PDB file of C-alpha atoms in Angstrom:
ATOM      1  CA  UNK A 237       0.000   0.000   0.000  1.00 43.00           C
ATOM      2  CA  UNK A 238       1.550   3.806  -0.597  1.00 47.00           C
ATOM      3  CA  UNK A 239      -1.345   4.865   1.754  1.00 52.00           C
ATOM      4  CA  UNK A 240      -2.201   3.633   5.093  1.00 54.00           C
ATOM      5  CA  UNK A 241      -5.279   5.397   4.572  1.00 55.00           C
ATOM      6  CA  UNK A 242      -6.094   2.401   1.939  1.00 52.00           C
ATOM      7  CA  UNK A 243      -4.653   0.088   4.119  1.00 54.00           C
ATOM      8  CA  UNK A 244      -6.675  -2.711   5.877  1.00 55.00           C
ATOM      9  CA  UNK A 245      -6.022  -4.739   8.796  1.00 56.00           C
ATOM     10  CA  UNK A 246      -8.821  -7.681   7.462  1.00 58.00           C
ATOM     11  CA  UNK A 247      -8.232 -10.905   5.404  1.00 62.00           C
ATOM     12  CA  UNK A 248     -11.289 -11.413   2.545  1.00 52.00           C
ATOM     13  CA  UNK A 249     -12.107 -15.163   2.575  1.00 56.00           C
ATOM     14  CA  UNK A 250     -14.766 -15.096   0.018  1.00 54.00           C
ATOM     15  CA  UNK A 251     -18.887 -16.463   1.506  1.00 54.00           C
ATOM     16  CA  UNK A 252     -16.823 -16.426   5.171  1.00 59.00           C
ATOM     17  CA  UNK A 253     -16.747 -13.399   7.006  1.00 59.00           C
ATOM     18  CA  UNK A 254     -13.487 -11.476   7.033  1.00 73.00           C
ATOM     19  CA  UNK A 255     -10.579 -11.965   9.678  1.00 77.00           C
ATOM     20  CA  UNK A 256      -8.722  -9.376  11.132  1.00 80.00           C
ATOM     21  CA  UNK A 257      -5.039  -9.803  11.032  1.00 82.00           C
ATOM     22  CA  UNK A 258      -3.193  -9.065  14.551  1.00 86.00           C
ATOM     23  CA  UNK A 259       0.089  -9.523  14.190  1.00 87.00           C
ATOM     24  CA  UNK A 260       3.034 -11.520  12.345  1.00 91.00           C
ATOM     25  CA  UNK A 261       3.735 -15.465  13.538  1.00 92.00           C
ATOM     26  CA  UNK A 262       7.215 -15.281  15.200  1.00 89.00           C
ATOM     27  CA  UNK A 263      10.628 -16.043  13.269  1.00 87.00           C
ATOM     28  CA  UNK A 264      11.077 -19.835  14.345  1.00 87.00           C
ATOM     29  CA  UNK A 265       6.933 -20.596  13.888  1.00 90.00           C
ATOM     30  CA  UNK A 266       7.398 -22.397   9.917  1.00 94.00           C
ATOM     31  CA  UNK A 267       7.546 -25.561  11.503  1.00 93.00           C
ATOM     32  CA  UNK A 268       6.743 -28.538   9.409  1.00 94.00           C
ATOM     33  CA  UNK A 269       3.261 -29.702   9.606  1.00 94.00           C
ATOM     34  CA  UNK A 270       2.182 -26.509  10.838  1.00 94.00           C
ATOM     35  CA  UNK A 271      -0.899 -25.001   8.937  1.00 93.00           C
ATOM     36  CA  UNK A 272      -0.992 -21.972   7.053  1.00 94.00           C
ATOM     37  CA  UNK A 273      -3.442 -20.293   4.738  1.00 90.00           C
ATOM     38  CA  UNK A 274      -3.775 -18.474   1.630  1.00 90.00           C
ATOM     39  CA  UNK A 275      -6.070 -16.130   0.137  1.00 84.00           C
ATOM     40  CA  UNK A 276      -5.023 -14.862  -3.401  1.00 81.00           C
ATOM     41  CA  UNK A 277      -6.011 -12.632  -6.192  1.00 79.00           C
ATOM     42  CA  UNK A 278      -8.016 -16.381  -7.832  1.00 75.00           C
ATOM     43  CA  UNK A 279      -8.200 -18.467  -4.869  1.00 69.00           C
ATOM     44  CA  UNK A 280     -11.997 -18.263  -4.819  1.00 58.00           C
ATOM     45  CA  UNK A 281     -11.911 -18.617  -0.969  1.00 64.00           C
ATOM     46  CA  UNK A 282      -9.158 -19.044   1.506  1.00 74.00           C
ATOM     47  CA  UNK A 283      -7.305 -22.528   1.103  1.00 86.00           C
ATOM     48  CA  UNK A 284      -5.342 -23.951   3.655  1.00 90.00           C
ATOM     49  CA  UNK A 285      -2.427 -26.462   4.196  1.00 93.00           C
ATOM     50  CA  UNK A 286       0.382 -27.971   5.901  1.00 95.00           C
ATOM     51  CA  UNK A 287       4.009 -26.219   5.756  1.00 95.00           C
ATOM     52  CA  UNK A 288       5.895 -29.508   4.172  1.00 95.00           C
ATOM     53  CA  UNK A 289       9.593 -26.723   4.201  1.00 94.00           C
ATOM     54  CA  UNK A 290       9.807 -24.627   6.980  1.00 93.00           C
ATOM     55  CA  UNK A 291      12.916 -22.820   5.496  1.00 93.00           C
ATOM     56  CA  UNK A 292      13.981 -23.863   1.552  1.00 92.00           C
ATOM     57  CA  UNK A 293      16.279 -22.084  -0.546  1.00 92.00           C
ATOM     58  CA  UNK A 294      15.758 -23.284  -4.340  1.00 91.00           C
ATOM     59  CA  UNK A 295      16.449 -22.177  -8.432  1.00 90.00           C
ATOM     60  CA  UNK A 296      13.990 -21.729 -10.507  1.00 83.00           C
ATOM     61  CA  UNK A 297      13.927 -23.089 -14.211  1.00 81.00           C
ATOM     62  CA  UNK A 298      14.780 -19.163 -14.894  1.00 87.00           C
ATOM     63  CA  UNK A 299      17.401 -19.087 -13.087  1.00 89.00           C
ATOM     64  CA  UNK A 300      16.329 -16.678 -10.241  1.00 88.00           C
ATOM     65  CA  UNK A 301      17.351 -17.970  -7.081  1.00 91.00           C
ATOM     66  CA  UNK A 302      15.152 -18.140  -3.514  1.00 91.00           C
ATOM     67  CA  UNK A 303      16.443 -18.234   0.005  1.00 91.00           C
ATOM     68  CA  UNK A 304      14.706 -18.763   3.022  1.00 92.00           C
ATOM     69  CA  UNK A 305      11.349 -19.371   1.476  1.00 94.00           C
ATOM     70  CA  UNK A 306       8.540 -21.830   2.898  1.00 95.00           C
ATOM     71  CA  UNK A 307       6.378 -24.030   1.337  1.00 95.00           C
ATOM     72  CA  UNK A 308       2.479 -25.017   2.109  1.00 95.00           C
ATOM     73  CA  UNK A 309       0.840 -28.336   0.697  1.00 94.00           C
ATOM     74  CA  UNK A 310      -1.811 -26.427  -1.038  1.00 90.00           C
ATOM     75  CA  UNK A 311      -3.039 -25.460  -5.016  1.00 85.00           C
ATOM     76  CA  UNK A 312      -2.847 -21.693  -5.881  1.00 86.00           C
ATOM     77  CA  UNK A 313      -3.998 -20.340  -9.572  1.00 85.00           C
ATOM     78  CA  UNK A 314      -2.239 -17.789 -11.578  1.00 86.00           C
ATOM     79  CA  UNK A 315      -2.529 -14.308 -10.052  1.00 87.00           C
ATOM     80  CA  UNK A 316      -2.088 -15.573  -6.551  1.00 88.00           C
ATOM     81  CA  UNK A 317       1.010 -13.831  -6.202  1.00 89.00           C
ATOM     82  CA  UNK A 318       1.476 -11.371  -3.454  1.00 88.00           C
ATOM     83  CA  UNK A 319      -1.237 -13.013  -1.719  1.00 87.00           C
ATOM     84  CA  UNK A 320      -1.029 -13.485   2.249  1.00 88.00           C
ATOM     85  CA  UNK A 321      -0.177 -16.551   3.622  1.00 92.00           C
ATOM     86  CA  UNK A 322      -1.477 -16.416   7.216  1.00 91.00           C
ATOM     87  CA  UNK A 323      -1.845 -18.509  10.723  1.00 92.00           C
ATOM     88  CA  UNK A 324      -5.581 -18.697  11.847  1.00 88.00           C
ATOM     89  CA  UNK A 325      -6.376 -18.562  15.609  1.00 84.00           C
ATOM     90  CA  UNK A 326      -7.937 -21.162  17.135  1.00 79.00           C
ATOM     91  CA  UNK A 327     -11.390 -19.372  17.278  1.00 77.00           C
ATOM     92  CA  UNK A 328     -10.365 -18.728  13.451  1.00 74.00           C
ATOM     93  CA  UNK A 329     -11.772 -14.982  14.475  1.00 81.00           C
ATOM     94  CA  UNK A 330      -7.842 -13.584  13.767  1.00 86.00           C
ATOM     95  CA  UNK A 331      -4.887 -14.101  12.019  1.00 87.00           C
ATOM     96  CA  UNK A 332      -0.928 -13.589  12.133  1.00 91.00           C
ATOM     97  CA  UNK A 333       0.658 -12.516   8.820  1.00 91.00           C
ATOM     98  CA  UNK A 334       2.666 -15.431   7.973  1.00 94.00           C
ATOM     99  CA  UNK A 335       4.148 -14.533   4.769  1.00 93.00           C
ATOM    100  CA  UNK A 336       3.772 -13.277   0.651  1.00 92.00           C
ATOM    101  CA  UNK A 337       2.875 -15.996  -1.933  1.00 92.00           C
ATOM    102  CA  UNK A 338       5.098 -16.764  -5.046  1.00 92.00           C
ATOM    103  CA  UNK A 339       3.785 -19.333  -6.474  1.00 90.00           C
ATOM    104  CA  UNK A 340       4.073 -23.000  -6.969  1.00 89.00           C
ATOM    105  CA  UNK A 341       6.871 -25.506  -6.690  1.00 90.00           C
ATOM    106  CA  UNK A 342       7.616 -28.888  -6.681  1.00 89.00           C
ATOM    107  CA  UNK A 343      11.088 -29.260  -5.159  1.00 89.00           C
ATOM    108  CA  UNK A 344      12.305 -32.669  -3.350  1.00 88.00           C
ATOM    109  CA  UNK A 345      10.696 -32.259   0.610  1.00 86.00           C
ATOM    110  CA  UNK A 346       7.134 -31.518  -0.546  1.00 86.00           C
ATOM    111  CA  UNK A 347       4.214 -33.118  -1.853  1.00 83.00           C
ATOM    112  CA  UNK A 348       4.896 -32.933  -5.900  1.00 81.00           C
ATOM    113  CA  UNK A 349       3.400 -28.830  -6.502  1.00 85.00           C
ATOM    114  CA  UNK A 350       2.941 -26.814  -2.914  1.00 91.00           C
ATOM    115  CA  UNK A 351       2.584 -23.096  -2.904  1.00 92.00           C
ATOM    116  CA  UNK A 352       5.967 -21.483  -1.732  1.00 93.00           C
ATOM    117  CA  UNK A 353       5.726 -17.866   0.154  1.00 94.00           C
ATOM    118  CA  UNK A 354       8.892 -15.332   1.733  1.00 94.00           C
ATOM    119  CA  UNK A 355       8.495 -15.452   5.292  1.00 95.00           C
ATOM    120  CA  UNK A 356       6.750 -12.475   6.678  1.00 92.00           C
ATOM    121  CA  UNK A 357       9.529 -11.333   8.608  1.00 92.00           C
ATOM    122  CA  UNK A 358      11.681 -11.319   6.100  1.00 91.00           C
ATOM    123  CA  UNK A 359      10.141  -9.193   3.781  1.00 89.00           C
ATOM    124  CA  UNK A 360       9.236  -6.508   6.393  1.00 89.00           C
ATOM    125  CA  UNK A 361      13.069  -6.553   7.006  1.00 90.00           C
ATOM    126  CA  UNK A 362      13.957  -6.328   3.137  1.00 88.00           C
ATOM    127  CA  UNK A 363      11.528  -4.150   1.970  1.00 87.00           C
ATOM    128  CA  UNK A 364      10.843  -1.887   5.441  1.00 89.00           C
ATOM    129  CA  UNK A 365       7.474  -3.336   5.997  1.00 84.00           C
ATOM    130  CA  UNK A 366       4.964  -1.966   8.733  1.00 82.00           C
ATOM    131  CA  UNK A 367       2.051  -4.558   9.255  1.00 83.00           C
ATOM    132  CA  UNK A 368      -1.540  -2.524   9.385  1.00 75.00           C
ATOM    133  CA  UNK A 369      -3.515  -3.881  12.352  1.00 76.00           C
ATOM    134  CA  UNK A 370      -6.370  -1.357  12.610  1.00 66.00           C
ATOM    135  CA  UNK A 371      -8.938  -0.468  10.311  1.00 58.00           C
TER     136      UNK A 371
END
């Protein structure tokens, strides 16, 4: 966002009512088997999976290289990109900012085609990131 003003502290997830986000999962929380969710630009509603890499660093067939990345057994569609990949409270009434979506990947480690995302934390750090948590 280049406004806050635009800026919105709630997760869409389609026919189910919204979640507020309130806060980012800590640095060591991409455990395996831990779940985390996506909702992207045409992920109809939010999908959900387990992280099968907690902390990958991979190639792609282009060449450009990924470090530190995770990576969720779960399908994502073109135009998911930049999508949040999130940890739903128990209540599933919140949610902790978890990461941004890339896109799929089938590297050895995961189930044949998971989504991979950057870890929240590291993008805030990278890019100077403040996460909105009021409307």
């Amino acid at each position: 966002m280049n406004n806050a003003g635009t800026a919105t502290d709630d997760i869409y997830q389609g026919a189910n009512p919204s979640i507020d986000v309130v806060g980012a999962v800590p640095n060591d929380s991409y455990c395996k088997g831990c779940t985390r969710c996506l909702r992207g630009g045409y992920t109809p509603e939010t999908s959900c999976g387990t992280i099968t890499l907690g902390s990958t660093s991979f190639q792609n067939g282009s060449g450009q290289y990924y470090r530190d990345m995770f990576t969720v057994d779960l399908a994502s569609r073109p135009g998911d990109s930049g999508g949040p990949h999130y940890r739903k409270s128990t209540n599933n009434n919140t949610a902790e900012a978890a990461g941004i979506h890339g896109g799929q990947v089938s590297l050895q480690g995961t189930n044949g085609n998971d989504a991979y995302a950057s870890k929240y934390y590291n993008a805030a750090s990278l890019f100077n990131l403040t996460l909105v948590t009021t409307d």
